[in-house]
Coordinates of C-alpha atoms and ligand atoms in Angstrom, one line a residue:
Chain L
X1 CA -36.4 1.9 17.1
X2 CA -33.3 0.1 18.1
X3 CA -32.9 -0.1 22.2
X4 CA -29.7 0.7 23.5
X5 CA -29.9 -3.6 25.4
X6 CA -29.8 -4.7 21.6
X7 CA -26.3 -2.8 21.0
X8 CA -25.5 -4.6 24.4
X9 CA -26.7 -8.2 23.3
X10 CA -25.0 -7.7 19.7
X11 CA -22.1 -7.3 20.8
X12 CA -21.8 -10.7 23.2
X13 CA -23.2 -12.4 20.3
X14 CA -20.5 -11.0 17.8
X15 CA -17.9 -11.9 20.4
X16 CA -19.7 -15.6 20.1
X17 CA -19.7 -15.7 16.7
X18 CA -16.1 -14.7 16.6
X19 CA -14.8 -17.5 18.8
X20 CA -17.2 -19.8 16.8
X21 CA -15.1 -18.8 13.7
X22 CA -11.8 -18.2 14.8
X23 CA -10.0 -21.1 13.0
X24 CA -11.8 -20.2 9.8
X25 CA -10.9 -16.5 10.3
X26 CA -6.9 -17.7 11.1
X27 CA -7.1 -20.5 8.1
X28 CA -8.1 -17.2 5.6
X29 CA -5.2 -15.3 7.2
X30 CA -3.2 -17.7 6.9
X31 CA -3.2 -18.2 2.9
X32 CA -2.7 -14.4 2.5
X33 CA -1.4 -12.9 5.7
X34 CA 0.0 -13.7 9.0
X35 CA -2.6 -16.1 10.3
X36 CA -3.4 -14.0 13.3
X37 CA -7.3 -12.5 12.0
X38 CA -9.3 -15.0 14.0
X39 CA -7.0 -14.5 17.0
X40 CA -7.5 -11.0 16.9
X41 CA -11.3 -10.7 16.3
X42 CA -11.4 -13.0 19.6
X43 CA -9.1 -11.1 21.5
X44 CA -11.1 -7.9 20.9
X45 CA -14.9 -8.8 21.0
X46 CA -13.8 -11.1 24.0
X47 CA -12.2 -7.9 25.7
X48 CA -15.8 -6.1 24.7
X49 CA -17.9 -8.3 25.9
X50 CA -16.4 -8.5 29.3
X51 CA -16.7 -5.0 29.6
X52 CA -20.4 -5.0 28.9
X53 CA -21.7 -5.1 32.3
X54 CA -19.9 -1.9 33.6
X55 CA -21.4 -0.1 30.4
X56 CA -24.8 -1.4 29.6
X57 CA -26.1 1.3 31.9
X58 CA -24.9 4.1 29.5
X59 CA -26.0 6.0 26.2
X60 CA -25.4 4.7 22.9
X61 CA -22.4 6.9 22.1
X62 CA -20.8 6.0 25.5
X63 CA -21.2 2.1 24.8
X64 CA -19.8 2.2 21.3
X65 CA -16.8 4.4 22.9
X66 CA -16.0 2.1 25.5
X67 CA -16.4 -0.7 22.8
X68 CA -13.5 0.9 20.6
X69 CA -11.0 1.8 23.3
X70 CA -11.3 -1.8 24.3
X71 CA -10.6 -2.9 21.0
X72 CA -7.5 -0.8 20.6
X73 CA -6.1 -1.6 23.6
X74 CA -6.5 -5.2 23.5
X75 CA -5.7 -5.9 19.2
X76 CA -2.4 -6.1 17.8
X77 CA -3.2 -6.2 14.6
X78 CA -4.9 -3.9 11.9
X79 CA -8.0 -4.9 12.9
X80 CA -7.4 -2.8 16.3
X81 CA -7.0 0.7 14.7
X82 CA -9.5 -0.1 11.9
X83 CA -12.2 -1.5 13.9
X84 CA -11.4 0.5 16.6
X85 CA -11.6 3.8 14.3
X86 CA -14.7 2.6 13.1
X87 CA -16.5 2.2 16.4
X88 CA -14.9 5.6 18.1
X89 CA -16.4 7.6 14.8
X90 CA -19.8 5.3 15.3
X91 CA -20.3 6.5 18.7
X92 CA -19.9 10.2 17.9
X93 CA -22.4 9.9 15.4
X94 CA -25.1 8.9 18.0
X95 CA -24.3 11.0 21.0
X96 CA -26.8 11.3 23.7
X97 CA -29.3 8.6 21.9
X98 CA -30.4 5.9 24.3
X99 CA -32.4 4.3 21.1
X100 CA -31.4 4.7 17.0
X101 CA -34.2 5.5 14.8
X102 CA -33.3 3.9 11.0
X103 CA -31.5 6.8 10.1
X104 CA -29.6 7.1 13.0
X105 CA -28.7 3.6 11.8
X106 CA -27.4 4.3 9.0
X107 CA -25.6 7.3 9.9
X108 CA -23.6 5.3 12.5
X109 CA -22.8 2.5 9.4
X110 CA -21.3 5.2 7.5
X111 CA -19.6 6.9 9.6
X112 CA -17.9 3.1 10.7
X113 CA -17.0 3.1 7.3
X114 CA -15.9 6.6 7.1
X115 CA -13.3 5.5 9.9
X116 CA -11.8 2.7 8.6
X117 CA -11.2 4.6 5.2
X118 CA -9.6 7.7 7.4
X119 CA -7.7 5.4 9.3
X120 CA -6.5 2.6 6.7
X121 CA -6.6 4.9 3.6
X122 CA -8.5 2.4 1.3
X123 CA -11.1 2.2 -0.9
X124 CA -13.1 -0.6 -2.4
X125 CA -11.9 -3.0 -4.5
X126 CA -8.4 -3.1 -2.5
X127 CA -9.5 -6.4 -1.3
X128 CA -10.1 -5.3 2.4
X129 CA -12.9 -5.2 4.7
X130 CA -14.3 -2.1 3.2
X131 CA -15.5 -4.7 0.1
X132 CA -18.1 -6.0 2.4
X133 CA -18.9 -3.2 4.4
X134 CA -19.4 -0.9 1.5
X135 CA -21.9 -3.0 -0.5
X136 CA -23.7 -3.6 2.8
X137 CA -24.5 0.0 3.7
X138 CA -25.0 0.6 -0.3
X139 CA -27.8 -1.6 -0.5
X140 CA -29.4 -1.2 3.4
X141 CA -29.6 2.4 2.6
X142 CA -31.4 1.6 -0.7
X143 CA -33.7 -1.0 0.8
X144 CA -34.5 1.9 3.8
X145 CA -34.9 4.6 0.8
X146 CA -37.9 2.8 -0.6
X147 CA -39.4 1.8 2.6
X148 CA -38.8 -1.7 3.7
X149 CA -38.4 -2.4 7.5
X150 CA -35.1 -2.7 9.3
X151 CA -35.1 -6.3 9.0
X152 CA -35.5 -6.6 5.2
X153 CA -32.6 -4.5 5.0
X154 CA -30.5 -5.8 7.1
X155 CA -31.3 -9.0 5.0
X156 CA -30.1 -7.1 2.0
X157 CA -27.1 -6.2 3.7
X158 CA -25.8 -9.1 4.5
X159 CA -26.5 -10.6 1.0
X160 CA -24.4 -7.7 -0.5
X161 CA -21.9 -8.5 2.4
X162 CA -21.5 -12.1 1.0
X163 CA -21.5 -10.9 -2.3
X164 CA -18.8 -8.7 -1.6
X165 CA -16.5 -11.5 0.1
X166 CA -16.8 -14.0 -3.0
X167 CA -16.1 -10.6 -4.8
X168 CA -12.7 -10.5 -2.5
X169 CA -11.2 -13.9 -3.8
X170 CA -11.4 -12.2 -7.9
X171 CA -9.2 -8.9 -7.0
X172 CA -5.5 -8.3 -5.5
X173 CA -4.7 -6.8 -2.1
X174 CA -3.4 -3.6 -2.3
X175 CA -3.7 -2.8 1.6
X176 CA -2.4 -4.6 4.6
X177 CA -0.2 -7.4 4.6
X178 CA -1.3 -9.3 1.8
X179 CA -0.6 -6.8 -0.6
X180 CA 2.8 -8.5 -0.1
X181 CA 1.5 -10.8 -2.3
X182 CA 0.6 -9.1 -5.1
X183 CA -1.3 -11.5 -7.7
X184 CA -0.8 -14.7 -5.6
X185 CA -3.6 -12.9 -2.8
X186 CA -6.0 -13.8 -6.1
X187 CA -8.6 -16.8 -5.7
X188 CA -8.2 -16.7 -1.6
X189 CA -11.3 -14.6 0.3
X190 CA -10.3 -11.4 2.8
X191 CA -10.2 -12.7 6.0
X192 CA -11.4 -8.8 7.0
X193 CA -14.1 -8.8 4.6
X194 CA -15.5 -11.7 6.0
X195 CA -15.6 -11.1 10.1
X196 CA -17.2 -8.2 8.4
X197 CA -19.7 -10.0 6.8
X198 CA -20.0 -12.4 10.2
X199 CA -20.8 -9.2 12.2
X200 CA -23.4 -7.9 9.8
X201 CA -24.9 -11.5 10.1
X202 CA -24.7 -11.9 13.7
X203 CA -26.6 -8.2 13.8
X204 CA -29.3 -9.7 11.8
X205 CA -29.9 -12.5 13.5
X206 CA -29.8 -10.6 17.2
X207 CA -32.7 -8.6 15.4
X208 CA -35.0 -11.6 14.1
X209 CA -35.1 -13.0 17.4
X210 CA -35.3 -10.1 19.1
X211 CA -38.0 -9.2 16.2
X212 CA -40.6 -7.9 19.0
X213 CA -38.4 -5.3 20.8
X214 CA -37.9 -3.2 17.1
X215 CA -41.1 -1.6 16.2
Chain U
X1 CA 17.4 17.3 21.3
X2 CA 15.2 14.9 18.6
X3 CA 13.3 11.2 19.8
X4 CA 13.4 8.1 18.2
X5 CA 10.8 5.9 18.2
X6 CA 11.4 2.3 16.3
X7 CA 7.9 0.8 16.1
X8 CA 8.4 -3.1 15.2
X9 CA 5.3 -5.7 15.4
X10 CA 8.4 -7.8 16.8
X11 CA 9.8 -6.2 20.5
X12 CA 12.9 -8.2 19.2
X13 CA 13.6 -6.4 16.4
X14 CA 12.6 -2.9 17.9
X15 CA 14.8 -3.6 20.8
X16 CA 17.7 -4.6 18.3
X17 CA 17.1 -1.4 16.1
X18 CA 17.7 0.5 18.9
X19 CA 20.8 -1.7 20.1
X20 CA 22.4 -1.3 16.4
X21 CA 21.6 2.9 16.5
X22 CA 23.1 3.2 19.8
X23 CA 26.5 2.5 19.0
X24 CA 26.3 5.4 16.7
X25 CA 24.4 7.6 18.3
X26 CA 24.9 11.0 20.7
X27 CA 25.1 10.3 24.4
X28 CA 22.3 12.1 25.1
X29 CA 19.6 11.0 22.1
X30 CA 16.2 9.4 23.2
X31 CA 15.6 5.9 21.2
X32 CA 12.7 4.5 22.4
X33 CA 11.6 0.7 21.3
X34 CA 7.8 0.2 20.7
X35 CA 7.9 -3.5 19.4
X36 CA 4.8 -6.2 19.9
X37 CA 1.7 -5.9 21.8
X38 CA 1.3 -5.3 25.8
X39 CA 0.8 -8.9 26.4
X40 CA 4.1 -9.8 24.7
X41 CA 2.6 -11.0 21.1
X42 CA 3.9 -10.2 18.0
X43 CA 1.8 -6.9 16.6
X44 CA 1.8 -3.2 17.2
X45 CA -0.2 -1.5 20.1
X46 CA -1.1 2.3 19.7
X47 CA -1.1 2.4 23.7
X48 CA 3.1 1.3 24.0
X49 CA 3.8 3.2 20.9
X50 CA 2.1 7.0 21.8
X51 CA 4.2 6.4 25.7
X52 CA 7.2 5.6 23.9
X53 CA 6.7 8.8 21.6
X54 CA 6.1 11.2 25.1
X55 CA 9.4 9.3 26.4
X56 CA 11.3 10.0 23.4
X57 CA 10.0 14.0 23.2
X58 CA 12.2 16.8 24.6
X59 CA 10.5 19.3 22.5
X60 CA 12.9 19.7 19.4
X61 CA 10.2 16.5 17.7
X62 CA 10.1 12.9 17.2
X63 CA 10.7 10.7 14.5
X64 CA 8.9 7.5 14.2
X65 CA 10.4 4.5 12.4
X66 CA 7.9 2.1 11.6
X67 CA 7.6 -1.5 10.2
X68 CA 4.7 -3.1 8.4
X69 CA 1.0 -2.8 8.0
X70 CA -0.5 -2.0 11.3
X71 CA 2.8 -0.2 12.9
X72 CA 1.7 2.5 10.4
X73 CA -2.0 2.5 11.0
X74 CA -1.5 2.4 15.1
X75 CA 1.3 4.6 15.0
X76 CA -1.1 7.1 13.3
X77 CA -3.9 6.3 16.2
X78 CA -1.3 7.0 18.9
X79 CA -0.4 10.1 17.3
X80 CA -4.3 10.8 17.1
X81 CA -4.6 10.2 21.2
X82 CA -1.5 12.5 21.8
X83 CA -1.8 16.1 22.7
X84 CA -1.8 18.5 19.8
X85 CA 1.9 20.2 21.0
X86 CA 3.4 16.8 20.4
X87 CA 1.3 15.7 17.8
X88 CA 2.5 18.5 15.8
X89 CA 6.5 17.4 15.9
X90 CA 6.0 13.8 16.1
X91 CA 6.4 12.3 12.1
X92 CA 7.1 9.3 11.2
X93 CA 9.7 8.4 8.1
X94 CA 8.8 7.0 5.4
X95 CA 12.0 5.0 5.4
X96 CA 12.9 1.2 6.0
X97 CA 13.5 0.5 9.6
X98 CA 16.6 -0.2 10.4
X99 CA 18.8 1.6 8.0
X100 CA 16.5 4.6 8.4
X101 CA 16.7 4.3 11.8
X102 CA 20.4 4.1 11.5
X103 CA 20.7 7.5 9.1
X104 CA 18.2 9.2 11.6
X105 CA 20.2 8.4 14.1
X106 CA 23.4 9.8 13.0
X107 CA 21.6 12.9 11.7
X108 CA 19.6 13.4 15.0
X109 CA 23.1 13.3 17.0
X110 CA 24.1 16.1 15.4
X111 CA 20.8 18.2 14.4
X112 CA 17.8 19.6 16.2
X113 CA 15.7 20.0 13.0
X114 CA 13.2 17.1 12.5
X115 CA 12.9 18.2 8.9
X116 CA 16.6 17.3 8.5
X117 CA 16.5 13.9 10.9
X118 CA 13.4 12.7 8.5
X119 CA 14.8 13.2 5.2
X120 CA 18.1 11.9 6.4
X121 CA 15.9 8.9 6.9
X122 CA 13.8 8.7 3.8
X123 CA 17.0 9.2 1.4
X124 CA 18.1 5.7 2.4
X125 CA 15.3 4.6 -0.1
X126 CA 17.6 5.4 -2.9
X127 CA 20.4 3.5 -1.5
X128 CA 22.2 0.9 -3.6
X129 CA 23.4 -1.7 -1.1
X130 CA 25.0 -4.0 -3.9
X131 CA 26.5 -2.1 -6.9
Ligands
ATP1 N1 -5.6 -0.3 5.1 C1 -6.6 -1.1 5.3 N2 -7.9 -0.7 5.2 C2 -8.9 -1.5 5.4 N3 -8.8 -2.8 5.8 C3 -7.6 -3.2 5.9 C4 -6.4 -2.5 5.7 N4 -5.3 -3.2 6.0 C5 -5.8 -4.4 6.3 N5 -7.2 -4.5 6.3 C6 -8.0 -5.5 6.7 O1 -7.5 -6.2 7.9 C7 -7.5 -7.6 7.7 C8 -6.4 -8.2 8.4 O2 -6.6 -8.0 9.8 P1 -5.6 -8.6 10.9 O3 -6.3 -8.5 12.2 O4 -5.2 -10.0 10.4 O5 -4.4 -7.7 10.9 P2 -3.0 -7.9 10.2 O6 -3.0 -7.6 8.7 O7 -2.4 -9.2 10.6 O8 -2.1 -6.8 10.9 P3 -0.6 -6.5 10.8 O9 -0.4 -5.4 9.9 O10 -0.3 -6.2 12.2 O11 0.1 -7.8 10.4 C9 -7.5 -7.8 6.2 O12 -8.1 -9.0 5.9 C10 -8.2 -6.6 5.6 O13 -9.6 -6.8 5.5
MG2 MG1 -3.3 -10.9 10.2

């Protein structure tokens, strides 16, 4: 199971990990977009995190809705509706829940996902965020399906995350601002695709230390 | 009478949009600026732009002129957080900014139909501006 404190601790570590990698995220940006990713990603899971303590106290679904409207209100760029999408559709997936079995899990993953494709209208292969998200759930779900534990999967996720942003740097942006690019956004990583893989990373890691809390 | 909303991720260039439409437009007609975030950065926020859209709305509908990237994507949030009356007759052109704004202008000055004021926008994309 996967305690409602873990969502709580992820998400002050993401908004560490974020600050940790905000030039890198802003240097990606800046070859294909507007150099503004890593400021936003802080901006937002700063925001989040200092709204933790007020929330902590809540259920799942109430966490991960306070979580999004923080995000929109607080991101300028498309990270805000996107991310934000994807956390307001997360939290209805888990309503009432004060713990997520593996299933629950995965439901919330896909319906993030789900969100981001409502909201932003892409799919994978556009060279967006979706391109490490998608391969993530893909193989998490498989590596659930034939029983390993939460960690091994979440191991597998994150590989297939970082698969999927080297995968970014072959394909041309279609979505967002660096479609403006066209072929030139070829040989230069999604700055999306990789906070995405960050976060995944930053989940794992919040788990293997945290290894004796999930049974 | 029709709204106008001009969402920029610049509040320069939404406040200018509206500047420029003004001098052509009805005495009475709503354009409403929803340019750069709350804190004054450069970006769109869905918060600024669905308040601009109730300030714009008299009930005849709104049409939303929108810049780049994420104008479109929070401009579709903010139309997700408004009430389903307004949501309804809030739409938002699939036109350049400022001479959509401009034709949508001059079209909403003299027309309640939002049908009319949007395509009056979106048949600027056919415009020659050099021949
Ligand atoms: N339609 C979309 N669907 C999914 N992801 C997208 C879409 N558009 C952009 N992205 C992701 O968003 C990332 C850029 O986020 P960022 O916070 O820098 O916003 P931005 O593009 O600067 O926004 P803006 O449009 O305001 O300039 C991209 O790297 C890409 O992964
Ligand atoms: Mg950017």
């Amino acid at each position: 199971m996967f305690n409602k404190d873990i969502i709580v601790e992820i998400f002050k570590e993401i908004a560490k990990t974020m600050d940790e990698n905000k030039a890198l995220l802003t240097e990606l940006d800046a070859a294909i977009g507007d150099a503004d990713h890593g400021i936003n990603m802080t901006k937002g899971f700063t925001a989040v995190k200092n709204k933790l303590e007020s929330i902590a106290e809540e259920d799942c679904s109430a966490i991960l809705k306070t979580v999004a409207m923080t995000f929109i209100s607080t991101t300028g760029g498309a990270s805000g509706p996107l991310f934000g999408t994807a956390f307001l559709k997360a939290s209805s997936s888990v309503v009432g829940k004060d713990a997520l079995s593996n299933d629950d899990l995965l439901l919330l993953f896909e319906s993030a996902i789900k969100g981001i494709q409502m909201r932003g209208k892409a799919q994978k292969g556009e060279k967006t965020m979706l391109d490490s998200l998608i391969p993530a759930y893909d193989a998490m779900k498989k590596s659930l399906d034939i029983g390993d534990s939460l960690i091994d999967a979440l191991n597998k996720a994150e590989i297939a995350a970082l698969e999927g942003v080297e995968f970014t740097k072959t394909i041309i942006a279609t979505k967002g601002r660096a479609s403006y690019l066209s072929e030139r956004s070829i040989g230069h990583q999604d700055p999306g695709a990789t906070s995405c893989y960050l976060i995944l990373k930053t989940i794992n890691n919040v788990l293997k230390n945290r290894e004796s809390l999930v049974e | 009478m029709i709204g106008i909303v001009i969402v920029s991720h610049s509040s320069k260039i939404a406040d200018g949009v509206v500047e420029l439409c003004s001098q052509m437009a009805h005495k009475n007609l709503k354009i409403i600026p929803a340019g750069g975030t709350k804190d004054g950065a450069i970006g769109t926020d869905s918060i600024k732009i669905s308040e601009a859209i109730i300030k714009a709305d008299e009930g005849d509908g709104v049409l939303i002129l929108v810049d780049l990237g994420s104008a479109i994507l929070n401009t579709e949030m903010a139309l997700d957080f408004l009430h389903d009356t307004i949501k309804k007759r809030a739409i938002i052109a699939d036109a350049p900014i400022v001479e959509g704004s401009i034709a949508a202008t001059v079209q909403a000055s003299i027309s309640n139909s939002i049908e009319e004021v949007k395509l009056a926008a979106e048949e600027v994309n056919g415009f020659k501006k050099i021949n």
